[in-house]
């Protein structure tokens, strides 16, 4: 289906060579899927928030060496503006926001108009006999943005594809001749060494969509890049190599964002190796990382580096963001239902938990048990700074400032897929959205999803088409029970009956509009966690004991480490790029005003669900008090200590009450900026 839609650009081919195995499902063009309902509100909030204004005032985007007139970057990685471009393209076209489209178009024009005669993209002109080669890494991010732009705007497709091929020809020569750089040449080359899969993604997109007769070169480049990069398969994601507890020695392999990106490496490699062990290792690594470092909110823990199971250890926002993209890619490739369930968990729990509801400030590290958000020195993190937990502009480091915007737009862009024959459209990542495009060769299809999901349990589909086809909805594992139902064209509801692929299929005819109503039954699930604490989940939402708080607001503090690097790397940097605070943003420190040393009786949990009485959610859906679903449980105060500036690991359950029993309120994990997400249990006898 994707190839059919892109053919309108006049330069992209359909079909896939047998030399590159097709993924199970086909991703659809950027812009053909758009958020609606509360998700559309969320997209507008992001566009009106920090993400939508980085190009206006952020030193590392507005002043980047990647843009006309720019002169700085926050590190030797040269990645700030590339991260921004990768995240902003989809949002701009999903909203059809002309201001944002103008910004990404300006970046596109400057980048392509100034492409080197040798094919090089971006700054860093070639220097003969240089001791340190040019860094390819940030071009991976630019390529990801170019892919999205080529799909969203057919008027630019030929231009983009031609530029990508020129760059790939150069990259092939760089890797063939060993000019890509070695980890010993600097940390930036060490990152490049372990992040090769991002480049593979772009190479496979070219092969699938616009090979221009260069299939052999593309395949060779894929193999070169993988073979000369770090082998996550052979030297990390094995039972012998992978750490089963939080790490105290820090390497590129223990780094959280590197792991989040690498989750998809062998899924991508499988397409050109056909090696069944690449597929097996993909699922082995998911079991390892989530089994030994996972959280009920969907993420794994890494406060820069892998952090084990203690819920007071943190998770970097960039790690959450990259997991969404990696896991969506794995689902597209192999179709494992639990992987898609985890993508939803990340998007509806861990992601919004780390960002203030107005999307103007974020944390670097979030905690499951987060009793305050303030400077902590000494900190509980592996090696992050004391301000990592503050909701701010650049808490700890600017990478999450420029990288967080890609998360929701890519989640929405992966919410629908097509099967490989092009006769089935699949709603895979559930939530309110629309699809408008061509299924198969010429079937014009429109789908509107009216839903409060994950806050509500029903999804109403309105489907029109010019030819018969199959529409399918992915049914989450938690909803595959006899109480989940489907009704087609207002007929009597019957129990869902998904196939082995967890898809509920409906045959769509063309004589009238097809309406589908799916009601998912979401039981309350109580999961045993660290030291016998419990995590509470209902449907795609994780729940937490809500801790009330007051807020102290100050001007947005900038990362001292990054500023020092700017001064070192760019001694002539303009003074306006070196201010200690940002005048456009604010930092927020949160201190509790209610007791946090709490245990609950899980057997007393009850849900209060008002979603069936609502047609619309509050605009700021992640703000306190906005959720139509809450829970209560009997609770009491217990003895619980502090450690390294935050709550210690939960005391071993069950716990003796140190005060009277009361009723605690649980709310969606991301709505509680201070919370207990892994809750000790109380003695009941």
XYZ file of C-alpha atoms in Angstrom:
685
model
C 0.000 0.000 0.000
C 2.780 2.419 0.843
C 4.359 1.998 -2.564
C 1.040 2.721 -4.237
C 0.587 5.947 -2.326
C 4.105 7.088 -3.035
C 3.799 6.406 -6.739
C 1.893 9.671 -6.987
C 5.300 11.297 -6.708
C 6.239 9.680 -10.017
C 9.575 8.261 -8.928
C 9.029 5.439 -6.472
C 8.721 1.792 -7.383
C 6.408 -0.823 -5.938
C 7.474 -4.335 -5.084
C 10.414 -5.644 -3.109
C 13.370 -7.643 -4.382
C 13.724 -11.157 -3.045
C 17.162 -10.105 -1.812
C 15.557 -7.954 0.872
C 12.868 -9.784 2.791
C 9.671 -7.797 3.242
C 8.477 -6.886 6.721
C 5.235 -8.542 7.762
C 3.403 -5.223 7.474
C 3.939 -2.121 5.373
C 4.228 1.296 6.970
C 1.993 3.958 5.440
C 3.165 7.339 4.176
C 3.755 10.139 6.640
C 0.693 12.384 6.636
C -1.824 9.737 5.555
C -2.498 9.019 9.248
C -3.516 11.900 11.469
C -4.478 12.148 15.137
C -8.025 13.121 15.965
C -10.060 13.614 19.130
C -7.949 14.015 22.247
C -4.865 12.976 20.241
C -5.388 15.947 17.915
C -5.538 18.166 20.987
C -2.292 16.587 22.114
C -0.659 17.250 18.752
C -1.704 20.905 18.970
C -0.387 21.115 22.519
C 2.966 19.829 21.288
C 2.995 22.295 18.396
C 2.140 25.136 20.779
C 4.657 23.937 23.360
C 8.427 23.657 23.570
C 8.687 21.211 20.664
C 6.891 23.538 18.299
C 9.065 26.527 19.174
C 12.596 25.110 19.275
C 13.320 26.507 15.823
C 12.227 29.930 17.038
C 14.517 30.379 20.018
C 16.491 27.286 21.064
C 20.203 27.991 20.676
C 20.997 24.454 19.598
C 18.349 24.381 16.852
C 17.958 28.001 15.822
C 21.718 28.524 16.126
C 22.821 25.115 14.841
C 25.590 24.720 12.287
C 22.971 22.792 10.290
C 20.874 25.902 9.579
C 21.618 28.999 7.554
C 23.557 31.488 9.676
C 24.006 29.014 12.554
C 27.309 28.563 14.330
C 27.083 26.149 17.287
C 26.152 22.644 18.450
C 26.011 21.346 22.004
C 28.601 18.601 21.442
C 30.878 16.881 18.963
C 27.831 14.807 17.968
C 26.414 17.708 15.875
C 22.938 16.248 16.390
C 20.628 18.943 17.788
C 19.024 20.243 14.600
C 18.992 16.747 13.019
C 17.063 15.448 16.046
C 14.641 18.360 15.731
C 14.109 17.755 11.993
C 13.513 14.033 12.529
C 10.780 14.805 15.054
C 9.179 17.846 13.489
C 8.414 16.669 9.950
C 5.648 14.233 10.861
C 3.987 16.613 13.319
C 4.002 19.435 10.770
C 2.218 17.362 8.137
C -0.091 15.547 10.549
C -1.403 18.940 11.645
C -0.970 20.601 8.259
C 0.518 23.406 10.314
C 1.900 25.913 7.816
C 4.253 27.502 10.342
C 5.879 24.167 11.153
C 5.854 23.061 7.510
C 7.664 26.275 6.643
C 10.310 25.555 9.262
C 11.029 22.005 8.123
C 10.920 23.124 4.486
C 13.535 25.763 5.243
C 15.768 23.106 6.806
C 15.164 20.806 3.837
C 16.008 23.484 1.279
C 19.168 24.639 3.020
C 20.373 21.052 3.506
C 19.739 19.857 -0.045
C 20.772 23.089 -1.748
C 24.119 22.874 0.031
C 24.786 19.162 -0.442
C 28.450 18.583 -1.212
C 29.604 17.684 -4.701
C 30.753 14.360 -3.255
C 27.257 13.670 -1.850
C 27.969 14.757 1.740
C 24.945 16.113 3.590
C 25.266 18.957 6.045
C 28.216 20.808 7.578
C 31.823 19.569 7.915
C 33.392 20.082 4.515
C 35.858 17.456 3.314
C 39.443 18.020 4.404
C 42.084 15.981 2.583
C 44.410 13.934 4.817
C 42.471 14.860 7.973
C 43.460 12.877 11.048
C 39.840 12.684 12.188
C 37.224 11.808 9.526
C 33.866 13.472 9.139
C 31.191 12.123 11.466
C 28.355 10.317 9.688
C 26.124 9.780 12.756
C 23.916 12.911 12.634
C 23.192 12.219 8.947
C 21.294 9.123 10.082
C 18.807 11.438 11.800
C 18.569 13.744 8.815
C 17.880 10.740 6.571
C 15.022 9.696 8.857
C 13.562 13.167 8.505
C 14.058 13.137 4.737
C 12.165 9.851 4.489
C 9.162 11.372 6.245
C 9.314 14.512 4.091
C 9.522 12.493 0.859
C 6.375 10.612 1.874
C 4.441 13.638 3.060
C 5.153 16.021 0.167
C 5.272 14.362 -3.268
C 6.527 17.592 -4.830
C 9.832 17.057 -3.031
C 10.168 13.282 -3.370
C 12.427 13.124 -6.440
C 14.719 15.798 -5.071
C 15.019 14.062 -1.699
C 15.521 10.585 -3.134
C 18.234 11.783 -5.510
C 20.064 13.490 -2.632
C 19.821 10.365 -0.499
C 21.279 8.211 -3.263
C 24.194 10.599 -3.729
C 24.909 10.382 -0.031
C 24.612 6.588 0.039
C 27.131 6.260 -2.783
C 29.569 8.320 -0.708
C 28.785 6.347 2.461
C 29.416 3.082 0.638
C 32.872 4.342 -0.290
C 33.489 5.616 3.249
C 32.800 2.208 4.777
C 34.575 0.284 2.044
C 37.735 2.276 2.595
C 37.514 2.375 6.383
C 37.004 6.149 6.604
C 33.983 6.053 8.908
C 36.070 6.516 12.034
C 36.800 4.285 15.015
C 35.594 4.486 18.625
C 39.122 5.390 19.706
C 38.835 8.666 17.774
C 36.334 10.137 20.222
C 33.054 9.457 21.965
C 31.100 10.674 18.936
C 32.567 7.848 16.851
C 31.846 5.406 19.657
C 28.164 6.387 19.485
C 28.226 6.026 15.710
C 29.769 2.555 16.092
C 26.829 1.270 18.166
C 23.981 3.120 16.397
C 24.363 1.637 12.925
C 20.764 0.412 12.775
C 19.468 3.961 12.249
C 21.349 4.089 8.940
C 20.119 0.613 7.977
C 16.540 1.844 8.369
C 17.098 4.569 5.776
C 18.900 2.224 3.386
C 16.032 -0.251 3.517
C 13.512 2.505 2.868
C 15.387 3.471 -0.296
C 15.552 -0.164 -1.392
C 11.812 -0.661 -0.835
C 10.617 2.588 -2.356
C 13.117 4.150 -4.718
C 16.107 1.902 -5.466
C 16.809 3.485 -8.870
C 18.445 0.240 -9.982
C 20.972 0.418 -7.149
C 19.751 -2.553 -5.127
C 23.195 -4.194 -5.059
C 24.877 -1.041 -3.755
C 22.210 -0.565 -1.102
C 22.498 -4.166 0.084
C 26.273 -3.978 0.154
C 26.124 -0.777 2.201
C 23.735 -2.388 4.685
C 26.118 -5.287 5.148
C 29.186 -3.053 5.452
C 27.576 -0.818 8.051
C 26.325 -3.724 10.136
C 29.491 -5.801 9.897
C 31.720 -2.892 10.893
C 29.478 -1.792 13.753
C 29.110 -3.248 17.227
C 27.407 -6.649 17.298
C 24.562 -6.249 19.751
C 23.521 -9.756 18.835
C 26.774 -11.549 19.567
C 28.378 -9.419 22.259
C 25.599 -7.922 24.354
C 22.175 -9.503 24.095
C 23.324 -12.909 25.254
C 22.703 -14.576 28.588
C 26.414 -14.413 29.359
C 26.982 -10.747 28.448
C 23.823 -8.921 29.411
C 23.736 -7.369 32.931
C 20.996 -8.702 35.182
C 21.241 -5.842 37.719
C 21.939 -2.121 37.637
C 25.372 -1.409 36.220
C 28.184 0.425 37.976
C 30.643 0.393 35.088
C 29.456 2.569 32.213
C 30.035 1.846 28.520
C 28.266 2.507 25.236
C 26.623 -0.884 25.669
C 25.131 -0.036 29.077
C 23.822 3.303 27.773
C 20.011 3.431 27.802
C 19.398 5.326 24.561
C 21.860 3.096 22.706
C 19.931 0.052 23.905
C 16.586 1.615 23.006
C 17.757 2.243 19.450
C 19.462 -1.147 19.201
C 16.307 -3.081 20.088
C 15.437 -3.038 16.372
C 18.927 -3.692 14.977
C 18.548 -7.397 14.252
C 14.949 -7.012 13.074
C 16.307 -4.697 10.383
C 19.287 -6.951 9.703
C 17.009 -9.998 9.313
C 15.574 -8.417 6.190
C 18.896 -8.758 4.349
C 20.304 -11.815 6.128
C 17.211 -14.030 6.321
C 18.900 -15.469 9.418
C 16.354 -16.938 11.831
C 18.732 -16.250 14.721
C 18.418 -12.517 14.018
C 14.697 -12.812 14.611
C 15.174 -14.966 17.695
C 17.706 -12.572 19.172
C 15.258 -9.697 18.695
C 12.832 -11.358 21.084
C 15.592 -12.617 23.366
C 16.776 -9.051 23.888
C 13.260 -7.865 24.702
C 12.995 -10.579 27.344
C 16.390 -9.645 28.778
C 15.988 -5.892 28.947
C 12.403 -5.813 30.190
C 12.839 -8.829 32.441
C 15.823 -7.394 34.325
C 15.279 -3.639 33.941
C 11.614 -3.219 32.991
C 8.826 -1.074 34.386
C 5.039 -1.525 34.350
C 4.854 1.853 32.574
C 6.295 0.137 29.497
C 9.893 1.319 29.624
C 13.122 -0.130 30.924
C 15.156 1.753 33.508
C 18.230 3.698 32.501
C 19.208 6.898 34.256
C 21.771 7.193 31.482
C 22.766 3.531 32.007
C 20.830 0.342 32.774
C 19.401 0.702 36.256
C 17.799 -2.572 37.353
C 14.389 -2.981 38.995
C 14.488 -0.526 41.918
C 11.567 1.863 41.178
C 13.480 4.821 42.622
C 16.024 4.590 39.832
C 15.266 6.661 36.760
C 14.604 6.425 33.049
C 15.832 9.020 30.568
C 13.156 10.572 28.375
C 15.196 9.952 25.203
C 15.213 6.254 26.090
C 11.412 6.229 26.173
C 11.200 8.099 22.871
C 13.544 5.746 21.043
C 11.782 2.636 22.362
C 8.530 3.765 20.734
C 10.176 3.946 17.314
C 12.188 0.739 17.742
C 9.311 -1.373 19.001
C 6.914 -0.066 16.365
C 9.500 -1.125 13.777
C 9.806 -4.580 15.349
C 6.023 -4.984 15.281
C 5.955 -3.915 11.651
C 8.618 -6.497 10.844
C 7.437 -9.505 12.841
C 3.929 -8.723 14.155
C 4.304 -9.861 17.759
C 1.245 -8.630 19.673
C 2.991 -8.096 23.008
C 5.417 -5.720 21.284
C 2.545 -3.523 20.097
C 1.033 -3.661 23.581
C 4.309 -2.303 24.948
C 4.381 0.519 22.390
C 0.989 1.628 23.685
C 2.183 1.320 27.289
C 5.114 3.600 26.499
C 3.010 6.146 24.626
C 0.280 6.306 27.252
C 2.366 6.034 30.418
C 6.138 6.540 30.405
C 6.180 9.219 27.694
C 3.643 11.701 29.122
C 4.878 10.976 32.657
C 8.167 12.683 31.848
C 6.648 15.832 30.301
C 4.499 18.509 31.940
C 0.921 18.450 30.631
C 1.360 21.678 28.631
C 4.429 20.175 26.898
C 6.639 23.153 27.818
C 8.958 21.364 30.250
C 10.258 17.847 30.714
C 12.387 15.680 32.947
C 15.621 14.085 31.933
C 15.020 11.203 34.357
C 11.617 10.084 35.619
C 11.020 7.684 38.505
C 8.265 5.138 39.021
C 8.185 6.067 42.708
C 8.624 9.820 42.388
C 8.071 11.558 45.709
C 9.362 14.919 44.505
C 10.878 16.555 41.466
C 13.784 18.652 42.615
C 17.548 18.862 42.661
C 18.996 15.817 44.441
C 22.658 15.857 45.415
C 23.847 13.190 45.851
C 21.499 11.858 43.219
C 20.043 8.365 42.895
C 21.118 8.109 39.241
C 23.919 6.132 37.688
C 25.920 9.163 36.543
C 23.416 11.903 35.691
C 23.385 15.294 37.350
C 21.337 16.385 40.368
C 18.782 18.366 38.313
C 17.805 15.426 36.087
C 14.452 15.026 37.867
C 13.340 18.667 37.537
C 10.676 19.496 34.929
C 12.633 22.007 32.912
C 14.049 23.310 29.658
C 17.397 21.495 29.620
C 17.473 19.395 32.793
C 20.875 17.698 32.882
C 21.521 17.866 29.099
C 19.827 19.233 25.929
C 19.472 15.953 24.010
C 15.976 15.234 25.341
C 14.970 18.830 24.651
C 15.551 18.322 20.930
C 14.683 14.605 20.716
C 11.438 14.296 22.684
C 9.277 15.784 19.872
C 9.518 12.659 17.679
C 7.666 10.355 20.086
C 3.975 11.041 19.570
C 4.182 11.905 15.849
C 5.944 8.599 15.162
C 3.493 6.728 17.364
C 0.603 8.148 15.344
C 2.442 7.513 12.061
C 2.722 3.818 12.993
C -0.855 3.418 14.206
C -2.026 1.939 10.878
C -0.250 -0.612 8.675
C -1.093 -2.530 5.526
C -0.455 -6.196 4.977
C 2.056 -7.073 2.305
C -0.450 -7.934 -0.403
C -2.121 -4.555 0.030
C -5.645 -5.900 0.554
C -5.849 -5.376 4.328
C -5.602 -2.211 6.385
C -4.750 -2.705 10.067
C -5.311 -0.419 13.032
C -2.406 -1.587 15.168
C -1.616 1.087 17.774
C -4.990 1.994 19.172
C -6.307 5.486 19.771
C -8.278 8.217 17.994
C -6.918 8.690 14.473
C -7.835 8.954 10.809
C -6.441 7.291 7.721
C -6.961 8.530 4.182
C -5.165 6.902 1.286
C -5.046 4.174 -1.286
C -5.186 0.513 -0.338
C -3.777 -1.853 -2.919
C -3.565 -0.556 -6.471
C -6.472 1.874 -6.546
C -8.828 1.470 -3.592
C -9.493 4.884 -2.029
C -10.090 4.244 1.670
C -11.056 6.500 4.537
C -11.124 5.446 8.188
C -12.150 7.613 11.127
C -11.607 6.282 14.654
C -13.786 7.954 17.276
C -12.504 6.954 20.700
C -11.370 8.124 24.124
C -8.887 5.226 24.201
C -6.927 4.516 26.380
C -9.150 6.465 28.795
C -12.229 4.826 27.295
C -12.706 1.239 26.211
C -14.705 1.636 22.980
C -13.532 2.387 19.449
C -16.024 3.406 16.789
C -14.829 3.068 13.186
C -16.388 4.713 10.147
C -14.958 3.153 6.992
C -15.549 4.017 3.348
C -13.895 2.524 0.277
C -14.260 2.388 -3.483
C -13.479 -1.365 -3.603
C -13.999 -4.252 -1.190
C -11.134 -4.949 1.202
C -10.417 -6.258 4.695
C -10.163 -3.930 7.652
C -8.556 -5.330 10.796
C -8.100 -4.113 14.341
C -5.311 -5.363 16.565
C -6.756 -6.678 19.825
C -4.412 -6.172 22.795
C -3.539 -9.269 24.793
C -5.330 -7.925 27.868
C -8.592 -7.540 25.898
C -8.720 -11.027 24.422
C -11.559 -12.248 26.599
C -15.214 -13.122 26.015
C -16.408 -9.795 27.436
C -14.765 -7.827 24.619
C -17.254 -7.403 21.782
C -17.722 -6.200 18.210
C -20.739 -4.895 16.336
C -20.737 -4.238 12.579
C -23.307 -1.885 11.025
C -25.334 -1.761 14.242
C -25.922 -5.503 14.345
C -26.000 -7.407 17.613
C -22.677 -7.346 19.422
C -20.752 -10.597 19.587
C -17.572 -11.613 21.378
C -14.348 -10.750 19.631
C -12.653 -13.614 17.823
C -9.195 -12.432 16.736
C -6.963 -14.771 14.780
C -3.581 -16.080 15.813
C -2.183 -12.750 14.666
C -4.451 -11.002 17.232
C -6.270 -9.183 14.427
C -10.055 -8.878 14.344
C -10.925 -8.774 10.635
C -14.004 -7.224 9.025
C -14.891 -7.471 5.339
C -15.682 -4.014 3.998
C -18.010 -3.631 1.014
C -18.470 -0.527 -1.103
C -22.230 -0.118 -1.327
C -22.386 1.853 1.938
C -20.369 3.180 4.813
C -19.259 0.464 7.213
C -19.453 1.206 10.936
C -17.672 -0.948 13.468
C -17.986 -0.664 17.231
C -15.437 -2.488 19.341
C -15.760 -2.576 23.135
C -12.684 -3.826 24.954
C -13.049 -5.316 28.411
C -10.111 -4.237 30.555
C -9.729 -6.137 33.824
C -7.685 -4.690 36.663
C -4.301 -6.406 36.768
C -2.092 -6.501 39.870
C 1.547 -7.276 39.073
C 4.116 -8.306 41.688
C 7.158 -6.064 41.512
C 10.310 -5.202 43.459
C 10.323 -6.344 47.123
C 6.721 -7.508 46.799
C 5.346 -4.079 45.857
C 2.553 -4.087 43.279
C 1.911 -2.275 40.016
C -1.691 -1.682 38.973
C -2.749 -1.755 35.316
C -6.096 -1.545 33.569
C -6.027 -1.799 29.810
C -3.202 0.253 28.338
C -2.975 2.506 31.398
C -0.741 1.976 34.399
C -2.062 3.507 37.635
C -0.257 5.091 40.573
C -1.035 6.466 44.010
C -1.350 10.210 43.488
C 0.773 12.476 45.710
C -0.381 16.091 45.859
C 2.262 18.797 45.522
C 3.105 22.450 45.300
C 5.223 23.956 42.547
C 8.172 26.332 42.587
C 8.837 28.001 39.242
C 12.115 29.561 38.081
C 13.567 30.583 34.694
C 14.598 27.633 32.520
C 18.123 26.624 33.534
C 20.462 25.559 30.762
C 22.854 22.615 30.900
C 26.238 23.753 32.210
C 27.968 20.778 30.572
C 26.572 21.691 27.169
C 27.416 25.375 27.546
C 30.997 24.520 28.466
C 31.259 22.298 25.408
C 29.957 25.101 23.187
C 32.638 27.432 24.544
C 35.289 24.778 23.908
C 34.127 23.785 20.432
C 33.006 27.213 19.210
C 35.062 29.898 20.994
C 33.484 32.619 18.857
C 29.911 31.569 19.682
C 27.539 34.562 19.898
C 26.862 35.683 23.457
C 23.097 35.224 23.071
C 23.693 31.478 22.743
C 25.580 31.258 26.040
C 23.072 32.549 28.577
C 22.756 30.571 31.817
C 18.947 30.610 31.647
C 16.353 30.649 28.893
C 13.924 33.569 28.880
C 11.164 31.657 27.045
C 10.727 28.733 29.434
C 10.405 27.856 33.107
C 11.656 25.074 35.343
C 9.256 23.442 37.794
C 10.228 21.856 41.092
C 7.503 19.827 42.789
C 7.373 19.107 46.527
C 4.796 16.795 48.153
C 1.969 18.120 50.286
C 0.501 14.698 51.105
C 1.989 11.605 52.714
C 4.045 9.438 50.385
C 4.993 6.628 52.805
C 1.950 4.593 51.872
C 0.987 0.937 51.468
C -2.285 -0.384 50.057
C -4.476 -3.453 50.271
C -4.685 -4.561 46.599
C -7.781 -6.659 47.266
C -9.747 -3.453 47.920
C -8.965 -1.746 44.600
C -12.041 -0.502 42.776
C -12.240 1.479 39.537
C -14.429 4.523 38.957
C -14.958 4.794 35.186
C -16.896 7.794 33.873
C -15.684 7.473 30.275
C -19.003 6.155 28.924
C -20.650 9.419 29.964
C -18.220 11.600 28.013
C -17.891 12.435 24.330
C -14.790 14.572 24.753
C -11.839 14.685 27.133
C -10.327 17.831 28.672
C -7.883 19.631 26.386
C -4.918 18.900 28.660
C -5.652 15.223 29.022
C -2.550 14.475 31.110
C -3.199 17.280 33.609
C -4.166 16.351 37.181
C -7.890 15.689 37.453
C -8.454 15.192 33.726
C -8.801 11.404 33.590
C -12.334 9.960 33.526
C -10.990 6.790 35.154
C -9.572 6.645 38.680
C -9.241 3.978 41.347
C -9.383 3.781 45.116
C -7.871 1.355 47.599
C -7.603 1.062 51.358
C -4.208 2.315 52.505
C -2.140 3.282 55.495
C 1.089 5.050 56.338
C 4.125 2.814 56.813
C 7.759 3.184 57.778
C 9.804 4.026 54.677
C 13.223 5.634 54.486
C 15.054 7.954 52.117
C 18.167 6.978 50.181
C 20.345 9.196 47.965
C 17.903 12.057 48.057
C 14.754 10.108 47.178
C 12.556 7.267 48.402
C 14.512 4.117 49.089
C 13.499 0.861 47.456
C 10.008 -0.134 48.645
C 10.176 -1.850 52.033
C 9.526 -5.571 51.736
C 5.797 -6.271 51.655
C 3.499 -6.775 53.463
C 4.098 -3.829 55.797
C 2.789 -3.037 59.251
C 0.630 0.071 59.376
C 2.076 3.049 61.262
C -1.161 5.040 61.179
C -4.901 4.740 60.605
C -6.380 3.184 57.495
C -7.651 5.627 54.860
C -8.723 5.583 51.209
C -5.976 6.298 48.680
C -6.636 7.557 45.175
C -4.949 6.052 42.135
C -4.841 7.874 38.803
C -3.220 7.177 35.440
C 0.543 6.978 35.937
C 1.333 9.921 33.656
C -1.260 12.176 35.296
C 0.474 11.860 38.661
C 3.678 13.883 38.426
C 4.391 12.798 41.991
C 3.370 9.202 42.595
C 3.922 5.692 43.803
C 3.827 3.404 40.793
C 5.198 0.355 42.606
C 3.216 0.361 45.798
C 4.045 -1.609 48.964
C 1.236 -3.710 50.372
C -0.089 -3.493 53.924
C -0.629 -6.229 56.448
C -4.309 -7.081 56.629
C -4.384 -9.453 59.587
